[in-house]
Tab-separated table of C-alpha atoms in Angstrom:
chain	number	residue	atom	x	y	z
A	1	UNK	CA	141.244	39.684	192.840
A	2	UNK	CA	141.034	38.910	188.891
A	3	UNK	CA	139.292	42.227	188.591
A	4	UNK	CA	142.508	44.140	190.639
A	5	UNK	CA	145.329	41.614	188.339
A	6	UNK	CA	143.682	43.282	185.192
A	7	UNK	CA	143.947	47.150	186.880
A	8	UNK	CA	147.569	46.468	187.346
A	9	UNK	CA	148.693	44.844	183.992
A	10	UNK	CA	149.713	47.095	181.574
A	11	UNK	CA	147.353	47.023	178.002
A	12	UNK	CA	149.933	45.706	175.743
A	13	UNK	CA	150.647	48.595	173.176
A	14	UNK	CA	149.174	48.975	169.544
A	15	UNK	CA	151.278	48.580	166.741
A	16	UNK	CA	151.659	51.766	165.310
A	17	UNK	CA	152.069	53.067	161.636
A	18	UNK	CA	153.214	56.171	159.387
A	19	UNK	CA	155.706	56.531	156.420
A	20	UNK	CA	158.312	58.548	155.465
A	21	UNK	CA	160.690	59.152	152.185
A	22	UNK	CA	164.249	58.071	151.313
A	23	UNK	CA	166.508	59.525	148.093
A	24	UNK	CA	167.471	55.471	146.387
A	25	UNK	CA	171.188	56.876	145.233
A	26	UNK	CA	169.581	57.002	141.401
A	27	UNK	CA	168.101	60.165	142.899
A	28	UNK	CA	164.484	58.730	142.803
A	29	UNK	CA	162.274	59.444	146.136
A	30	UNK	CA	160.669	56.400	147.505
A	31	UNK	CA	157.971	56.398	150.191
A	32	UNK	CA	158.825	53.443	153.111
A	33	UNK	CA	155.807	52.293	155.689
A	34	UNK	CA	157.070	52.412	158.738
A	35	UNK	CA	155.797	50.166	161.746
A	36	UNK	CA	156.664	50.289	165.290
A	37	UNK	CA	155.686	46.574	166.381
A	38	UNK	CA	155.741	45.798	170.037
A	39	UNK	CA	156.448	42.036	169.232
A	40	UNK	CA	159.940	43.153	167.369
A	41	UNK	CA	163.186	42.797	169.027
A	42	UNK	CA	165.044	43.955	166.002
A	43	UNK	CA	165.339	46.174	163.493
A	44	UNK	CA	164.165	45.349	159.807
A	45	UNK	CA	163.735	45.848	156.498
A	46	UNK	CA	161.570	43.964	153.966
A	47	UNK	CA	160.027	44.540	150.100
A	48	UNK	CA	157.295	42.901	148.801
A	49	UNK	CA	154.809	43.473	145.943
A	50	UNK	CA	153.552	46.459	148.413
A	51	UNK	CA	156.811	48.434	148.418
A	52	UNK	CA	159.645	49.048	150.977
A	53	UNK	CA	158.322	48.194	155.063
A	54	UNK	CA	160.699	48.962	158.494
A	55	UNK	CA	160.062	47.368	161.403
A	56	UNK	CA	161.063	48.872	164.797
A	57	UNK	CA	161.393	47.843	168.154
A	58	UNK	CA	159.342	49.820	170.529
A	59	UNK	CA	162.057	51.799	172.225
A	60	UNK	CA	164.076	52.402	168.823
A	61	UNK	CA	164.107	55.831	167.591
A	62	UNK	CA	162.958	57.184	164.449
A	63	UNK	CA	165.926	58.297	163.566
A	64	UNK	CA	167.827	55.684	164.204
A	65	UNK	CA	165.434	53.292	161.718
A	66	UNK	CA	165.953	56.095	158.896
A	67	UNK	CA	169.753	55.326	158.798
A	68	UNK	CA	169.385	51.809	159.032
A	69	UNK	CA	167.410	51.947	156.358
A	70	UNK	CA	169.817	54.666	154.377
A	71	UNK	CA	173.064	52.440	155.309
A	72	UNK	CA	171.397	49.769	153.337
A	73	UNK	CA	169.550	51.907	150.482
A	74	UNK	CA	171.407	50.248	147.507
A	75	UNK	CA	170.351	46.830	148.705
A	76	UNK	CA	166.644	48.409	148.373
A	77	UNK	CA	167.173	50.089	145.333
A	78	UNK	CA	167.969	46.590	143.705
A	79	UNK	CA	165.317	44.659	145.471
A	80	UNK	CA	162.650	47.313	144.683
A	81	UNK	CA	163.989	46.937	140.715
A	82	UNK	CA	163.658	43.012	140.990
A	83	UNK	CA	159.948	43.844	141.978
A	84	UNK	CA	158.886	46.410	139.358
A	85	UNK	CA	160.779	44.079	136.508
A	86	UNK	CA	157.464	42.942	135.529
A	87	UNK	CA	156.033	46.952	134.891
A	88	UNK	CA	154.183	48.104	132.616
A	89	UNK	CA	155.925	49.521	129.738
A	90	UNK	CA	157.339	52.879	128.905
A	91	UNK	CA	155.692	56.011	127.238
A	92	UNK	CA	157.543	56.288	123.857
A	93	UNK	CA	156.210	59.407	121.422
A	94	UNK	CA	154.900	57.799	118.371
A	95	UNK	CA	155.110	54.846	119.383
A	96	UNK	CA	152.937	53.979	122.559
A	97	UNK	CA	149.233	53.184	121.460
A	98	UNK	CA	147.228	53.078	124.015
A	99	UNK	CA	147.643	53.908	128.009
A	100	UNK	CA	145.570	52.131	130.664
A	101	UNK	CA	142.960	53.946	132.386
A	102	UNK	CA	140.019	53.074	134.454
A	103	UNK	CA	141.217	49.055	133.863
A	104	UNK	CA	141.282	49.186	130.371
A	105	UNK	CA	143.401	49.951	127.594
A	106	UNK	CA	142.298	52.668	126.090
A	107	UNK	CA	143.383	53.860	122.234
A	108	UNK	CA	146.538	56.555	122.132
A	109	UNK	CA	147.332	58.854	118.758
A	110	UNK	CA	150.221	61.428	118.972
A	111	UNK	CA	150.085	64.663	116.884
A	112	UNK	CA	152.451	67.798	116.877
A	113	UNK	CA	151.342	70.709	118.947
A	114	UNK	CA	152.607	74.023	120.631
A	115	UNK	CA	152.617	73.068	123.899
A	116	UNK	CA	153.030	69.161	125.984
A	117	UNK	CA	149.515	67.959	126.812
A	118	UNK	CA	147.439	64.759	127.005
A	119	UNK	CA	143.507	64.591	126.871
A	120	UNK	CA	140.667	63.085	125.616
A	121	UNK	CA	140.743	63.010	121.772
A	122	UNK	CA	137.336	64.761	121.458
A	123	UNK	CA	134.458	62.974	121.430
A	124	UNK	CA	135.859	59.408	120.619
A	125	UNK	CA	136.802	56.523	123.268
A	126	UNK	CA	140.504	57.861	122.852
A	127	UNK	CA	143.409	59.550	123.901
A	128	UNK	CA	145.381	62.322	121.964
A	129	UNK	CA	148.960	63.343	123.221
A	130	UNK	CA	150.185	66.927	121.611
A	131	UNK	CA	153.727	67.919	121.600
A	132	UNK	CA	156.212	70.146	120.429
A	133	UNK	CA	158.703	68.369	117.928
A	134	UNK	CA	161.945	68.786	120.591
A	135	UNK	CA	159.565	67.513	123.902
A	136	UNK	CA	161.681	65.871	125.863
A	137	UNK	CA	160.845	62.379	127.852
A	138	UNK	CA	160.618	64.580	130.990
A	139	UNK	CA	157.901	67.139	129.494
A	140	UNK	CA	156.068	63.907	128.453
A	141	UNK	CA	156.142	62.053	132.002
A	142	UNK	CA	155.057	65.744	133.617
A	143	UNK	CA	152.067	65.698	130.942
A	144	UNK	CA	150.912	61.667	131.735
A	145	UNK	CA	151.057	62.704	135.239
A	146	UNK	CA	148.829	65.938	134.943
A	147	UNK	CA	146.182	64.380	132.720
A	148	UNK	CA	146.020	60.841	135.619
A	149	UNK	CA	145.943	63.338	138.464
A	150	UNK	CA	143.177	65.393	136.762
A	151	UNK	CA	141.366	61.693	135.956
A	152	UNK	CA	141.600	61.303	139.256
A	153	UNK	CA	140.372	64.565	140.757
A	154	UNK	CA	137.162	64.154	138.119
A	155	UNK	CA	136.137	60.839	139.771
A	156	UNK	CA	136.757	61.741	143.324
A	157	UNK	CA	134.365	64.686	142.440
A	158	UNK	CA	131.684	62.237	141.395
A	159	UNK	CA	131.769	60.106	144.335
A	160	UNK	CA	132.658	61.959	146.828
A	161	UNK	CA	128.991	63.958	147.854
A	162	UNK	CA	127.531	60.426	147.710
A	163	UNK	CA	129.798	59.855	150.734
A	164	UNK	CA	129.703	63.285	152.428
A	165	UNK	CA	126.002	62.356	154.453
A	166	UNK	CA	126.906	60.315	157.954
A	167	UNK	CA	130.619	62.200	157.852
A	168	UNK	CA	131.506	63.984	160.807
A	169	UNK	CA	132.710	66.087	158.581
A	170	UNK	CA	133.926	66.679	155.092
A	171	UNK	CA	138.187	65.668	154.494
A	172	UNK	CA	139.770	68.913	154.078
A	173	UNK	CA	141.563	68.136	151.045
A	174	UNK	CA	141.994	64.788	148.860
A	175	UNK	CA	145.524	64.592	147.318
A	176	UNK	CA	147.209	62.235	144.967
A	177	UNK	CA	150.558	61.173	145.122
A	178	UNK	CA	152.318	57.855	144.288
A	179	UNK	CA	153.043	56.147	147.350
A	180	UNK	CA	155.140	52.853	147.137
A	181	UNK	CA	152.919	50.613	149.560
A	182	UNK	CA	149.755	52.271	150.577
A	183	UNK	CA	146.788	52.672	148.436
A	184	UNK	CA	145.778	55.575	150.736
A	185	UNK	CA	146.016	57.391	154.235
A	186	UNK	CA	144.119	60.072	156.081
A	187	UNK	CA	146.130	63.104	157.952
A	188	UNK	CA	145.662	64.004	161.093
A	189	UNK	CA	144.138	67.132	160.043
A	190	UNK	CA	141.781	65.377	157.864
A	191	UNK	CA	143.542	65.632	154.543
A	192	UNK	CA	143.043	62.457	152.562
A	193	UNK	CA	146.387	61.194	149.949
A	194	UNK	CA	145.818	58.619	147.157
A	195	UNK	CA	147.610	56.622	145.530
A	196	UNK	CA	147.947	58.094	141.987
A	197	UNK	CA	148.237	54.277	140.039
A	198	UNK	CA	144.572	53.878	141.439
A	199	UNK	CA	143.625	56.145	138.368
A	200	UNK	CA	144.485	52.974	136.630
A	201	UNK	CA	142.616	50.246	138.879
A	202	UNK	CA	139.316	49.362	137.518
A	203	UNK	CA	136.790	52.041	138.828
A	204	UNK	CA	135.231	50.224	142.018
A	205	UNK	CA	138.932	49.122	143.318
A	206	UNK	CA	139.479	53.218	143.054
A	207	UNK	CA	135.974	53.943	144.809
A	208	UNK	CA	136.548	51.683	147.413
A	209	UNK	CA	139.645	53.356	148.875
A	210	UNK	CA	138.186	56.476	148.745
A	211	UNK	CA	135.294	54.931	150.862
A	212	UNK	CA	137.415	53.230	152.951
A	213	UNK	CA	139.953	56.966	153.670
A	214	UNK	CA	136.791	58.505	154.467
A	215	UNK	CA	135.466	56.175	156.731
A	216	UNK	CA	138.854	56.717	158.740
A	217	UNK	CA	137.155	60.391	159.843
A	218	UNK	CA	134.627	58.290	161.663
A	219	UNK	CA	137.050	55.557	163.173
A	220	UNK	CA	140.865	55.962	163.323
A	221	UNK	CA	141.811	52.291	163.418
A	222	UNK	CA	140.906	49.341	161.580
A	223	UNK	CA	137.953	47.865	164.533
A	224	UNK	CA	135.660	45.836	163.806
A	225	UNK	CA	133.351	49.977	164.674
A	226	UNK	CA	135.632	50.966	161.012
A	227	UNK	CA	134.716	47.937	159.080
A	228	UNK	CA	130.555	48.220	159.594
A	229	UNK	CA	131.195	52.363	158.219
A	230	UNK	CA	132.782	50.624	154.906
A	231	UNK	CA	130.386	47.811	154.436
A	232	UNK	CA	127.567	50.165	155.179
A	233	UNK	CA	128.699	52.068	152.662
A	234	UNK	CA	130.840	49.553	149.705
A	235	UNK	CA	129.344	46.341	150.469
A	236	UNK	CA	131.364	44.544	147.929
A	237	UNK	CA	134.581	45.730	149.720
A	238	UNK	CA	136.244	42.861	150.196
A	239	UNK	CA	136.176	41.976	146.120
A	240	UNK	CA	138.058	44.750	145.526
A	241	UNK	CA	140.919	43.965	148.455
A	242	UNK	CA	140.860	40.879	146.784
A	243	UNK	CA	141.464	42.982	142.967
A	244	UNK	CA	144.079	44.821	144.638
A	245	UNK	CA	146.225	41.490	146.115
A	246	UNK	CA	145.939	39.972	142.836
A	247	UNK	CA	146.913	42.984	140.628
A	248	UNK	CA	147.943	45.653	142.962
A	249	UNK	CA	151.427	45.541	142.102
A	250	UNK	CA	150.669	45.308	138.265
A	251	UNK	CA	149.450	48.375	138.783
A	252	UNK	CA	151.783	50.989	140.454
A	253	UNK	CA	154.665	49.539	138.672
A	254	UNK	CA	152.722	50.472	135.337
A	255	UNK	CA	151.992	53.976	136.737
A	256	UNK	CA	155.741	54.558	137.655
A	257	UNK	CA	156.541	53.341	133.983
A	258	UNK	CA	154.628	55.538	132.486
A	259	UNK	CA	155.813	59.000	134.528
A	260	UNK	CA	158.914	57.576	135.646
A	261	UNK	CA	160.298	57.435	139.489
C-alpha cells in the first residue's frame, strides 16, 4: 500500500534557475537570476551583495516577472547603487597607479601612444596604459576591459587541458562577461560564461569556478554525484566559496568601476 501512495504522489518539482537582462533607466544593462521556486506564492524581488534575484511562483509567466521587475526598475537601480557604494575606485589617466589583478595590486604607469591599449609593461611586475592625448573615458574602459578579458582567456588556457581528461567532452566555448550575481553558468549547448571580475579574484577562487562550470558537463545539478566531480578535482573547493562570500562583492563592484556599467 505505502509502495502504491508513493506511485500516486506527485515528486514535488525542482526549483529551477536561468537569468535574463534589464536596461536600469541610466541605460546600463544588468543581468537578474531568475528562480522559479515551487514554495513561492508571490512574486519578488530582492538585492544582495550577489546582484538583482526574482522569485516566481510556479504557474507565473516569464513575462509577466520581467515587467514586474521593469515596473519597479528605479527602485533597483537605487538599491543596486547602495550595494556597489563601497567599489573599487575609478580608472583616472595619470592618475590611477596600480589596477588589481590576480588578488593583488599590481603597479600602473601611463605614457602617450597612437592608439588606446593596456599591457604588461615589458618585462617588469607592471602595467603600462598607452593613449592618445584626446582618449576619452570610454576608449579607456573598452581598453581595461580587453586587456582583463585577454587575462582571462590566458589562464583559462593554462588550466583548462588539466581538466579536459574524465570530460565527456570538451565545453564548446568559454566566454566572459560580467554577470551581476553568478560567478559562472554552463549553456545548454555546452558553452561555458564567466564572470569577467574573477580576473581579479585571487587565482585559485578563478580556477575553482572554472572547475566547478566544467564539472556541470558531467552533472547538471548541484547532487551530491556534482560535488564528488569538483572535489575530485579542486579539493580545497570549499576555501574558495568561502573567499568568494567574504569578498565576492568587493570584487565585481571593483571590476564595474574600473570599465564602467
Amino acid at each position: 500500500m505505502t509502495s502504491l501512495f508513493r506511485l500516486l504522489t506527485p515528486s514535488p518539482r525542482a526549483i529551477e534557475r536561468d537569468a535574463f537582462e534589464l536596461v536600469l533607466p541610466d541605460g546600463r544593462t544588468i543581468e537578474i537570476a531568475r528562480v522559479r521556486d515551487p514554495r513561492a506564492r508571490r512574486l519578488k524581488l530582492s538585492v544582495d551583495e550577489r546582484g538583482a534575484r526574482l522569485t516566481l511562483p510556479p504557474r507565473t509567466s516569464a513575462a509577466t516577472g520581467e515587467r514586474f521587475v521593469a515596473e519597479h526598475a528605479q527602485w533597483l537601480a537605487a538599491q543596486l547603487q547602495r550595494f556597489a557604494s563601497d567599489g573599487g575606485d575609478t580608472l583616472v589617466r595619470d592618475q590611477t597607479t596600480h589596477l588589481p589583478l590576480r588578488g593583488r595590486a599590481v603597479p600602473l604607469r601611463w605614457e602617450t601612444g597612437r592608439t588606446t591599449r593596456l599591457q604588461p609593461d615589458g618585462d617588469a611586475d607592471a602595467l603600462v596604459f598607452s593613449l592618445p592625448t584626446q582618449a576619452r573615458d570610454a576608449a579607456i574602459q573598452r581598453a581595461a576591459r580587453d586587456f582583463f578579458e585577454a587575462q582571462g582567456r590566458a589562464d583559462v588556457g593554462r588550466w583548462l587541458p588539466r581538466y579536459l581528461p574524465g570530460l565527456p567532452r570538451a565545453p564548446r566555448q568559454v566566454r566572459f562577461k560580467v554577470m551581476s550575481s553568478q560567478w559562472g553558468s554552463l549553456a545548454p549547448d555546452g558553452s561555458v560564461t564567466l564572470d569577467l571580475s574573477l580576473v581579479l579574484a585571487r587565482p585559485s577562487a578563478f580556477e575553482y569556478v572554472l572547475v566547478h562550470e566544467l564539472c556541470h558537463l558531467i552533472h547538471h545539478d548541484h547532487s551530491r554525484a556534482f560535488w564528488r566531480e569538483v572535489e575530485a578535482r579542486f579539493p580545497t573547493w570549499r576555501d574558495e566559496r568561502r573567499y568568494f562570500n567574504a569578498e565576492g562583492r568587493r570584487l565585481k563592484a571593483m571590476l564595474r568601476a574600473l570599465i564602467g556599467g
